Amino acid sequence: MNAHEIDYEIFGEEMQYVEIELDPQEAVIAEAGNFMMMEDGIKMETIFGDGSKKNEGFLGKVLGAGKRLLTGESMFMTIFSNIIMGKKKISFASPYPGKIIPIDLTQFGGKFICQKDAFLCAAKGVSIGIEFSRKLGRGFFGGEGFIMQRIEGDGMAFVHAGGTMGKKELAPGEKLKVDTGCIIGFTQTVNYDIEFIGGIRNTIFGGEGLFFATLTGPGVVYVQSLPFSRLADRILQAAPQSGGKNKGEGSILGGLGDILDGDNRF
């Protein structure tokens, strides 16, 4: 593969976006819904698959699109190309509070494995595929599912992490235990498996799930402090329940406290 060489800059703190500079005829691919803004002279095109050389030909495009369905993503991706002379800029935004992580695939042996909803965008020529687990336990207990995304090529890709991002460099044989939803991605040299927490009290009252993800080095692991699934659960728990009553923000007075605070909505 020879992915397009792109320059970029990441802006913001909690709600980041990445601005990519495209030379003439350069292009980037992105998931639907991540586009933020672009300068005039950039052409947008919806395609099957990811537009990489792996999907050349009609059959290859259909197979690439079909694989994307298995990860819960759309069959289509969007490609943005600079079709005029001169440099042009395009930006892609984070879908929720967190950090954008630039991944230089040349530093990771041309392959990076990530959660199915972590991918944001990449240089054209980078292949976005699926990574099946070879172990049954991951499929049943992996939390986020046993199908992960595989990013391959020799260009830049960008993934998104919820909350704060942590980077761990594991030595050979070194093991890291992580909540299954807190994994962003890892290099191809890392061994990924599922481990039962154990203990009756942990199982019933721990509130942390029944399984850890165990990541064994050597390699690099990226983790996130606030997976989107956890964020969504917290929002649902705090949302007004049926009948229109909320949790009172933890106040002992509940609804009366809202009235005293000046919140008189009924």
Coordinates of C-alpha atoms in Angstrom, one line a residue:
M1 CA 0.0 0.0 0.0
N2 CA 1.0 3.6 -0.5
A3 CA -1.4 5.7 1.5
H4 CA -1.5 9.5 0.8
E5 CA 0.8 11.5 3.0
I6 CA -1.3 14.0 4.9
D7 CA -0.4 16.8 7.4
Y8 CA -2.7 17.4 10.3
E9 CA -3.3 19.5 13.5
I10 CA -5.5 18.6 16.4
F11 CA -7.5 21.4 18.1
G12 CA -9.4 21.6 21.4
E13 CA -9.3 19.9 24.8
E14 CA -12.5 18.1 25.8
M15 CA -14.2 18.2 22.4
Q16 CA -11.4 18.0 19.9
Y17 CA -11.3 18.0 16.1
V18 CA -8.6 17.2 13.7
E19 CA -7.8 19.5 10.8
I20 CA -6.2 17.7 7.8
E21 CA -4.3 19.5 5.0
L22 CA -4.6 18.0 1.6
D23 CA -2.2 18.6 -1.3
P24 CA -3.7 18.4 -4.8
Q25 CA -5.1 14.9 -5.5
E26 CA -4.7 13.8 -1.9
A27 CA -7.7 12.4 -0.1
V28 CA -9.0 11.1 3.3
I29 CA -11.7 8.6 4.2
A30 CA -14.1 8.9 7.1
E31 CA -17.0 7.3 8.8
A32 CA -20.4 8.9 8.2
G33 CA -21.2 11.6 10.6
N34 CA -17.7 12.6 11.6
F35 CA -17.3 15.5 9.0
M36 CA -17.1 19.0 10.5
M37 CA -16.1 21.5 7.8
M38 CA -14.0 21.8 4.6
E39 CA -12.7 24.5 2.3
D40 CA -13.9 25.0 -1.2
G41 CA -12.2 22.7 -3.8
I42 CA -12.7 19.4 -1.9
K43 CA -15.0 16.9 -3.4
M44 CA -17.1 14.5 -1.3
E45 CA -18.0 11.0 -2.6
T46 CA -19.8 8.1 -0.9
I47 CA -18.2 4.8 -1.7
F48 CA -18.5 1.1 -0.8
G49 CA -15.9 -0.2 1.5
D50 CA -12.9 2.0 2.4
G51 CA -11.5 2.9 -1.1
S52 CA -8.2 1.1 -0.4
K53 CA -6.4 -1.0 -3.1
K54 CA -7.6 -4.1 -1.3
N55 CA -11.1 -3.4 -2.5
E56 CA -10.3 -2.8 -6.2
G57 CA -12.9 -4.3 -8.4
F58 CA -16.6 -4.7 -7.9
L59 CA -16.4 -7.9 -5.9
G60 CA -13.7 -6.5 -3.6
K61 CA -15.9 -3.5 -2.9
V62 CA -18.9 -5.6 -2.1
L63 CA -16.9 -7.8 0.2
G64 CA -15.4 -4.8 1.9
A65 CA -18.8 -3.2 2.5
G66 CA -20.2 -6.5 3.8
K67 CA -17.4 -6.9 6.3
R68 CA -18.3 -3.4 7.7
L69 CA -21.8 -4.6 8.4
L70 CA -20.4 -7.2 10.8
T71 CA -18.9 -4.4 12.9
G72 CA -22.2 -2.6 13.1
E73 CA -20.9 0.2 10.8
S74 CA -22.5 1.5 7.6
M75 CA -21.8 -0.3 4.3
F76 CA -20.6 3.1 3.0
M77 CA -17.7 5.4 3.7
T78 CA -17.0 8.9 2.6
I79 CA -13.9 10.0 0.7
F80 CA -12.9 13.6 0.5
S81 CA -10.5 14.6 -2.3
N82 CA -8.7 17.8 -3.1
I83 CA -9.5 18.2 -6.8
I84 CA -7.9 21.6 -7.5
M85 CA -4.4 23.2 -7.3
G86 CA -3.2 24.4 -4.0
K87 CA -3.5 23.0 -0.4
K88 CA -7.0 22.6 1.1
K89 CA -8.1 21.8 4.6
I90 CA -10.8 19.6 6.0
S91 CA -11.8 18.9 9.6
F92 CA -13.4 15.9 11.4
A93 CA -14.9 16.2 14.9
S94 CA -15.0 14.0 18.0
P95 CA -18.4 12.3 18.3
Y96 CA -18.4 12.9 22.1
P97 CA -16.1 14.3 24.8
G98 CA -12.6 12.8 24.7
K99 CA -9.4 12.8 22.8
I100 CA -8.3 12.2 19.1
I101 CA -5.3 9.9 18.8
P102 CA -3.1 10.0 15.7
I103 CA -1.9 6.6 14.7
D104 CA 1.1 6.4 12.4
L105 CA 0.8 2.9 11.0
T106 CA 4.4 2.8 9.9
Q107 CA 5.4 2.8 13.5
F108 CA 3.2 -0.2 14.4
G109 CA 4.2 -2.6 11.6
G110 CA 1.4 -1.5 9.3
K111 CA -1.5 -2.7 11.5
F112 CA -3.5 -1.4 14.5
I113 CA -6.5 -3.1 16.1
C114 CA -9.2 -1.0 17.7
Q115 CA -12.8 -1.1 19.1
K116 CA -15.4 -1.0 16.3
D117 CA -16.6 2.5 17.1
A118 CA -13.1 4.1 17.7
F119 CA -12.1 4.8 14.1
L120 CA -12.5 8.5 13.0
C121 CA -10.7 9.0 9.7
A122 CA -7.6 8.1 7.8
A123 CA -5.5 8.8 4.7
K124 CA -6.8 7.3 1.5
G125 CA -5.0 4.0 0.9
V126 CA -5.5 2.8 4.5
S127 CA -7.6 -0.3 4.8
I128 CA -10.4 -0.6 7.4
G129 CA -11.3 -4.2 8.0
I130 CA -12.4 -6.5 10.7
E131 CA -10.4 -8.5 13.3
F132 CA -12.1 -11.7 14.4
S133 CA -11.2 -13.3 17.7
R134 CA -10.0 -16.9 17.5
K135 CA -11.2 -17.6 21.0
L136 CA -14.8 -18.3 21.9
G137 CA -14.6 -16.7 25.3
R138 CA -14.0 -13.2 23.8
G139 CA -17.1 -13.5 21.7
F140 CA -19.4 -14.3 24.6
F141 CA -17.8 -12.2 27.3
G142 CA -15.8 -9.5 25.5
G143 CA -18.2 -6.7 26.4
E144 CA -17.8 -4.8 23.2
G145 CA -18.0 -8.0 21.1
F146 CA -15.4 -10.3 19.6
I147 CA -15.3 -8.4 16.3
M148 CA -12.9 -5.5 16.3
Q149 CA -11.7 -3.2 13.6
R150 CA -8.4 -3.7 11.9
I151 CA -6.6 -0.6 10.4
E152 CA -3.9 -1.5 7.9
G153 CA -1.5 0.4 5.7
D154 CA 1.4 2.8 5.7
G155 CA -0.4 6.1 6.4
M156 CA -2.0 8.1 9.1
A157 CA -5.2 7.1 10.8
F158 CA -7.1 8.8 13.7
V159 CA -9.1 7.1 16.4
H160 CA -11.2 8.6 19.2
A161 CA -11.1 7.9 22.9
G162 CA -13.8 8.8 25.4
G163 CA -12.7 10.9 28.4
T164 CA -9.0 10.8 29.0
M165 CA -6.6 8.6 27.0
G166 CA -3.9 6.5 28.5
K167 CA -1.0 4.9 26.7
K168 CA 0.7 1.8 28.1
E169 CA 3.8 0.2 26.6
L170 CA 4.0 -3.4 27.6
A171 CA 7.2 -5.4 27.9
P172 CA 7.3 -9.0 26.7
G173 CA 5.1 -11.1 29.0
E174 CA 3.8 -8.0 30.9
K175 CA 0.1 -8.2 31.5
L176 CA -2.5 -5.5 31.8
K177 CA -6.0 -6.0 33.0
V178 CA -8.6 -3.6 31.6
D179 CA -12.4 -3.2 31.7
T180 CA -13.5 -4.5 28.4
G181 CA -15.1 -1.2 27.4
C182 CA -12.1 0.9 28.2
I183 CA -9.9 -0.5 25.5
I184 CA -9.4 1.8 22.5
G185 CA -6.9 -0.3 20.6
F186 CA -3.5 -2.0 20.6
T187 CA -0.7 -3.1 18.3
Q188 CA -0.8 -6.4 16.5
T189 CA 1.9 -7.9 18.8
V190 CA -0.3 -7.7 21.9
N191 CA -2.2 -10.8 22.9
Y192 CA -5.9 -10.1 23.8
D193 CA -8.0 -12.4 26.0
I194 CA -10.8 -12.5 28.6
E195 CA -10.3 -13.4 32.3
F196 CA -13.1 -14.2 34.8
I197 CA -12.9 -11.9 37.9
G198 CA -13.8 -14.7 40.3
G199 CA -15.2 -14.6 43.8
I200 CA -18.9 -14.7 44.7
R201 CA -18.9 -11.2 46.3
N202 CA -17.1 -9.7 43.3
T203 CA -19.5 -11.4 41.0
I204 CA -22.7 -10.3 42.8
F205 CA -21.8 -7.0 44.4
G206 CA -18.7 -5.8 42.6
G207 CA -20.6 -3.8 40.0
E208 CA -17.7 -4.0 37.5
G209 CA -18.9 -6.9 35.3
L210 CA -17.7 -10.5 35.4
F211 CA -14.7 -10.3 33.2
F212 CA -11.5 -8.4 32.6
A213 CA -9.8 -8.0 29.3
T214 CA -6.2 -9.2 29.7
L215 CA -3.6 -7.7 27.4
T216 CA -0.2 -9.3 27.3
G217 CA 2.9 -7.6 25.8
P218 CA 5.0 -6.8 24.0
G219 CA 3.3 -3.9 22.4
V220 CA 1.4 -0.6 22.9
V221 CA -2.1 -0.4 24.4
Y222 CA -4.4 2.6 24.4
V223 CA -7.2 2.9 27.0
Q224 CA -10.0 5.4 27.6
S225 CA -11.4 6.5 30.9
L226 CA -15.0 7.0 29.7
P227 CA -16.3 4.6 27.0
F228 CA -19.4 5.9 25.2
S229 CA -21.5 2.9 26.5
R230 CA -20.7 3.9 30.1
L231 CA -21.4 7.6 29.3
A232 CA -24.8 6.6 27.8
D233 CA -25.7 4.5 30.8
R234 CA -24.9 7.3 33.2
I235 CA -27.1 9.7 31.2
L236 CA -30.0 7.3 31.1
Q237 CA -29.7 6.7 34.9
A238 CA -29.8 10.5 35.6
A239 CA -32.6 11.2 33.1
P240 CA -36.1 11.8 34.3
Q241 CA -38.0 8.6 34.7
S242 CA -41.5 7.9 33.5
G243 CA -43.9 10.5 35.0
G244 CA -41.4 13.3 34.4
K245 CA -39.6 13.1 37.8
N246 CA -35.8 13.3 38.0
K247 CA -33.4 12.1 40.7
G248 CA -33.1 15.5 42.3
E249 CA -29.4 15.8 41.7
G250 CA -28.7 13.7 44.8
S251 CA -30.4 16.3 47.1
I252 CA -32.1 15.0 50.2
L253 CA -35.0 17.3 49.4
G254 CA -35.5 15.9 45.9
G255 CA -38.2 17.8 44.0
L256 CA -38.6 20.3 46.9
G257 CA -34.9 21.1 46.5
D258 CA -35.5 22.0 42.9
I259 CA -38.3 24.4 43.8
L260 CA -36.0 26.1 46.4
D261 CA -33.3 26.3 43.8
G262 CA -35.7 28.1 41.4
D263 CA -36.3 25.2 39.1
N264 CA -40.1 25.3 39.0
R265 CA -40.7 23.3 35.9
F266 CA -43.6 20.7 36.2

